[in-house]
Short mmCIF file of C-alpha atoms in Angstrom, two decimals:
data_model
loop_
_atom_site.label_atom_id
_atom_site.label_comp_id
_atom_site.label_asym_id
_atom_site.label_seq_id
_atom_site.Cartn_x
_atom_site.Cartn_y
_atom_site.Cartn_z
CA ASP S 112 -143.76 133.94 78.08
CA SER S 113 -140.63 132.24 78.01
CA GLY S 114 -141.12 129.36 80.11
CA VAL S 115 -138.84 129.98 82.63
CA THR S 116 -140.49 130.54 86.24
CA GLN S 117 -138.90 132.53 89.04
CA THR S 118 -140.22 132.78 92.39
CA PRO S 119 -141.01 135.44 94.19
CA LYS S 120 -141.27 138.34 91.84
CA HIS S 121 -140.29 140.94 94.39
CA LEU S 122 -138.37 140.27 97.98
CA ILE S 123 -137.62 142.86 100.61
CA THR S 124 -135.72 142.04 103.45
CA ALA S 125 -133.04 143.38 105.97
CA THR S 126 -129.12 143.33 105.76
CA GLY S 127 -127.62 140.52 107.11
CA GLN S 128 -130.42 138.29 106.29
CA ARG S 129 -130.89 135.23 104.21
CA VAL S 130 -133.18 134.31 101.23
CA THR S 131 -133.61 132.09 98.53
CA LEU S 132 -134.75 132.38 94.79
CA ARG S 133 -136.12 129.49 92.99
CA CYS S 134 -136.19 128.65 89.24
CA SER S 135 -137.98 126.28 87.12
CA PRO S 136 -136.33 125.79 83.87
CA ARG S 137 -138.43 125.28 80.53
CA SER S 138 -139.56 121.82 80.06
CA GLY S 139 -136.48 119.61 78.64
CA ASP S 140 -133.88 122.00 79.65
CA LEU S 141 -130.98 120.75 81.51
CA SER S 142 -129.23 124.04 81.83
CA VAL S 143 -130.03 126.51 84.31
CA TYR S 144 -128.22 129.72 84.74
CA TRP S 145 -128.01 132.74 87.23
CA TYR S 146 -127.23 136.11 86.62
CA GLN S 147 -127.48 139.26 88.70
CA GLN S 148 -128.47 143.00 87.24
CA SER S 149 -127.63 145.94 88.92
CA LEU S 150 -127.43 149.59 87.74
CA ASP S 151 -123.41 149.86 88.59
CA GLN S 152 -122.38 146.48 87.57
CA GLY S 153 -124.70 145.38 84.71
CA LEU S 154 -125.77 141.99 83.83
CA GLN S 155 -123.49 139.71 85.59
CA PHE S 156 -122.90 136.13 84.96
CA LEU S 157 -123.18 133.85 88.46
CA ILE S 158 -123.21 130.44 88.18
CA GLN S 159 -124.31 127.80 85.56
CA TYR S 160 -125.88 124.23 86.41
CA TYR S 161 -125.93 121.31 83.96
CA ASN S 162 -128.22 118.37 84.77
CA GLY S 163 -127.67 119.02 88.51
CA GLU S 164 -123.88 119.55 88.44
CA GLU S 165 -121.98 122.93 88.46
CA ARG S 166 -120.88 123.67 85.13
CA ALA S 167 -119.22 126.92 85.30
CA LYS S 168 -118.84 130.08 87.89
CA GLY S 169 -118.87 133.77 87.26
CA ASN S 170 -118.50 136.56 89.55
CA ILE S 171 -120.56 134.74 92.40
CA LEU S 172 -119.81 135.90 95.74
CA GLU S 173 -118.87 133.43 98.22
CA ARG S 174 -121.81 134.40 100.24
CA PHE S 175 -123.97 133.17 97.29
CA SER S 176 -124.85 129.60 96.84
CA ALA S 177 -126.65 127.78 94.54
CA GLN S 178 -127.79 124.11 93.66
CA GLN S 179 -129.95 122.36 90.79
CA PHE S 180 -132.04 119.45 92.07
CA PRO S 181 -133.21 116.41 90.76
CA ASP S 182 -135.98 117.69 88.97
CA LEU S 183 -133.85 120.60 87.33
CA HIS S 184 -135.21 123.31 89.25
CA SER S 185 -132.34 125.48 90.82
CA GLU S 186 -132.18 127.67 93.77
CA LEU S 187 -129.97 130.42 94.67
CA ASN S 188 -129.02 131.10 97.83
CA LEU S 189 -127.87 134.74 99.06
CA SER S 190 -126.63 135.02 102.66
CA SER S 191 -125.08 137.54 105.07
CA LEU S 192 -127.28 140.27 102.77
CA GLU S 193 -125.74 143.69 102.26
CA LEU S 194 -127.37 146.64 100.85
CA GLY S 195 -125.51 146.14 97.28
CA ASP S 196 -127.00 143.08 96.90
CA SER S 197 -130.06 144.78 95.68
CA ALA S 198 -130.75 144.16 92.12
CA LEU S 199 -132.72 142.07 89.68
CA TYR S 200 -131.62 138.41 89.68
CA PHE S 201 -132.44 136.33 86.57
CA CYS S 202 -132.86 132.51 85.91
CA ALA S 203 -132.31 131.55 82.53
CA SER S 204 -132.14 128.07 80.67
CA SER S 205 -131.18 126.10 77.77
CA VAL S 206 -131.47 122.47 76.48
CA THR S 207 -127.74 122.37 76.39
CA SER S 208 -124.83 124.83 76.94
CA LEU S 209 -124.51 125.38 73.35
CA ASP S 210 -127.94 126.88 72.75
CA GLU S 211 -129.69 130.14 73.23
CA GLN S 212 -130.69 130.85 76.51
CA PHE S 213 -134.09 132.05 77.53
CA PHE S 214 -134.73 134.08 80.68
CA GLY S 215 -136.93 133.91 83.43
CA PRO S 216 -139.05 137.53 84.79
CA GLY S 217 -136.56 137.68 87.29
CA THR S 218 -136.71 138.48 91.10
CA ARG S 219 -136.21 141.81 92.27
CA LEU S 220 -134.37 142.04 95.53
CA THR S 221 -134.31 144.83 97.53
CA VAL S 222 -132.11 145.29 100.74
CA LEU S 223 -132.97 147.71 103.38
CA ALA D 768 -109.47 138.70 78.31
CA GLN D 769 -112.91 138.13 76.95
CA LYS D 770 -114.78 141.66 76.27
CA ILE D 771 -118.10 142.60 74.80
CA THR D 772 -118.29 146.53 73.79
CA GLN D 773 -121.62 148.34 72.95
CA THR D 774 -120.17 151.99 72.34
CA GLN D 775 -123.90 153.31 71.78
CA PRO D 776 -125.62 154.01 75.46
CA GLY D 777 -128.44 155.24 73.59
CA MET D 778 -130.07 155.53 70.06
CA PHE D 779 -133.10 157.94 68.88
CA VAL D 780 -134.46 156.40 65.52
CA GLN D 781 -137.78 157.33 63.69
CA GLU D 782 -140.56 154.60 63.17
CA LYS D 783 -140.11 152.62 60.14
CA GLU D 784 -136.56 153.17 59.85
CA ALA D 785 -133.95 150.58 60.18
CA VAL D 786 -131.38 150.99 62.91
CA THR D 787 -128.09 148.95 63.41
CA LEU D 788 -126.86 148.54 66.95
CA ASP D 789 -123.46 147.67 67.24
CA CYS D 790 -121.51 145.16 68.99
CA THR D 791 -117.93 144.41 69.21
CA TYR D 792 -116.14 141.65 70.81
CA ASP D 793 -113.04 140.33 71.99
CA THR D 794 -111.94 136.62 72.30
CA SER D 795 -109.27 134.30 72.03
CA ASP D 796 -111.31 131.40 71.74
CA GLN D 797 -111.77 129.80 68.02
CA SER D 798 -115.58 128.51 69.60
CA TYR D 799 -117.93 130.80 70.43
CA GLY D 800 -121.30 132.10 70.03
CA LEU D 801 -123.02 135.33 69.95
CA PHE D 802 -126.27 136.86 71.29
CA TRP D 803 -128.79 139.47 71.32
CA TYR D 804 -131.27 140.20 74.00
CA LYS D 805 -134.09 142.57 74.17
CA GLN D 806 -134.68 144.13 77.81
CA PRO D 807 -138.46 146.08 77.67
CA SER D 808 -139.19 148.72 80.36
CA SER D 809 -140.97 145.61 81.84
CA GLY D 810 -137.65 144.09 82.48
CA GLU D 811 -137.78 140.55 81.01
CA MET D 812 -134.83 139.43 78.85
CA ILE D 813 -136.08 138.29 75.62
CA PHE D 814 -133.67 136.39 73.12
CA LEU D 815 -133.79 137.95 69.81
CA ILE D 816 -131.09 135.91 67.76
CA TYR D 817 -127.78 133.62 67.69
CA GLN D 818 -124.45 133.66 65.67
CA GLY D 819 -122.13 130.83 65.83
CA SER D 820 -118.36 131.47 65.30
CA TYR D 821 -118.54 129.10 62.45
CA ASP D 822 -121.55 129.68 60.88
CA GLU D 823 -120.91 131.26 57.49
CA GLN D 824 -124.40 133.18 56.88
CA ASN D 825 -125.61 136.05 58.72
CA ALA D 826 -128.40 135.02 61.35
CA THR D 827 -132.10 136.32 60.52
CA GLU D 828 -134.77 136.07 62.67
CA GLY D 829 -137.96 138.02 61.03
CA ARG D 830 -136.87 141.81 61.56
CA TYR D 831 -133.45 140.78 63.19
CA SER D 832 -130.47 140.32 61.23
CA LEU D 833 -127.19 139.71 62.76
CA ASN D 834 -124.21 141.26 60.63
CA PHE D 835 -121.62 139.16 61.81
CA GLN D 836 -118.10 140.29 60.65
CA LYS D 837 -115.60 137.98 62.09
CA ALA D 838 -112.07 139.52 60.82
CA ARG D 839 -113.66 142.89 62.71
CA LYS D 840 -115.09 140.75 65.61
CA SER D 841 -118.29 142.78 65.47
CA ALA D 842 -121.72 141.42 65.56
CA ASN D 843 -124.12 144.19 64.98
CA LEU D 844 -127.75 143.97 65.29
CA VAL D 845 -130.28 145.15 62.33
CA ILE D 846 -133.82 145.91 63.03
CA SER D 847 -135.57 146.66 59.81
CA ALA D 848 -138.37 148.64 59.68
CA SER D 849 -138.40 150.05 63.61
CA GLN D 850 -141.79 149.70 65.32
CA LEU D 851 -142.81 151.53 68.59
CA GLY D 852 -142.49 148.56 70.34
CA ASP D 853 -138.89 147.98 69.75
CA SER D 854 -138.18 150.83 72.22
CA ALA D 855 -136.05 148.64 74.72
CA MET D 856 -132.74 148.26 76.34
CA TYR D 857 -130.42 145.94 73.73
CA PHE D 858 -128.08 143.52 74.98
CA CYS D 859 -125.05 141.80 73.03
CA ALA D 860 -123.78 138.79 74.84
CA MET D 861 -120.80 136.11 73.97
CA ARG D 862 -120.21 132.77 75.04
CA TYR D 863 -116.77 131.56 74.98
CA SER D 864 -114.85 129.04 76.88
CA SER D 865 -116.31 125.84 75.59
CA ALA D 866 -119.53 127.24 76.26
CA SER D 867 -118.70 127.37 80.05
CA LYS D 868 -119.01 131.29 80.63
CA ILE D 869 -120.89 134.01 78.98
CA ILE D 870 -120.70 137.91 79.12
CA PHE D 871 -122.93 140.50 78.51
CA GLY D 872 -122.34 144.50 77.07
CA SER D 873 -123.32 147.17 78.84
CA GLY D 874 -126.64 147.55 76.72
CA THR D 875 -127.88 150.04 74.11
CA ARG D 876 -131.16 151.63 74.96
CA LEU D 877 -133.35 152.22 71.59
CA SER D 878 -136.04 154.84 71.52
CA ILE D 879 -138.20 154.70 68.57
CA ARG D 880 -139.75 158.10 67.66
CA PRO D 881 -143.53 158.02 66.14
#
């Protein structure tokens, strides 16, 4: 158990819908990262927050957005969902941007 | 451009043998970090080992060691005395651009034979 929690574990929804994925970092970690893992794209970095502020952006679509709240938990919002958004979404956290990241168990999103 | 390459899509190794998983990288940054993660069939990503670009000694964590050859831009993972539980996908990753971005390789699926 990495100490990073993600909810829900599984999510099944339809195209065009909007969903919110939630992540609670390890106690003491200020950085939160979101990743998307799909069969064709591999593991892709989406976005990073540090202590509530956006720190870095990767291959995140405009339909996706994220935020980190004062209590340091983070949410990833996915809207206008398409079939290709079906993937495993990981959250990871670290103390600072320089430290190793610890991953949550992931949320498996299925868009039908 | 920043790039991580894992050239071995799959490997089979006999239990108790040592195994080396290859990883090469490309970056123009002087400061970067290299990571290895393990992903078993259950799906979670497990941090294994980290090597900073300025670290002079190769990183070691138990049965895991990282063979860091900076001039060759390689960061191979060595697992000594492999166990059945080592069967998993292994990902090499690099942090670059002042720790702001991270990229992952395509992974190597390691299967340990009893």
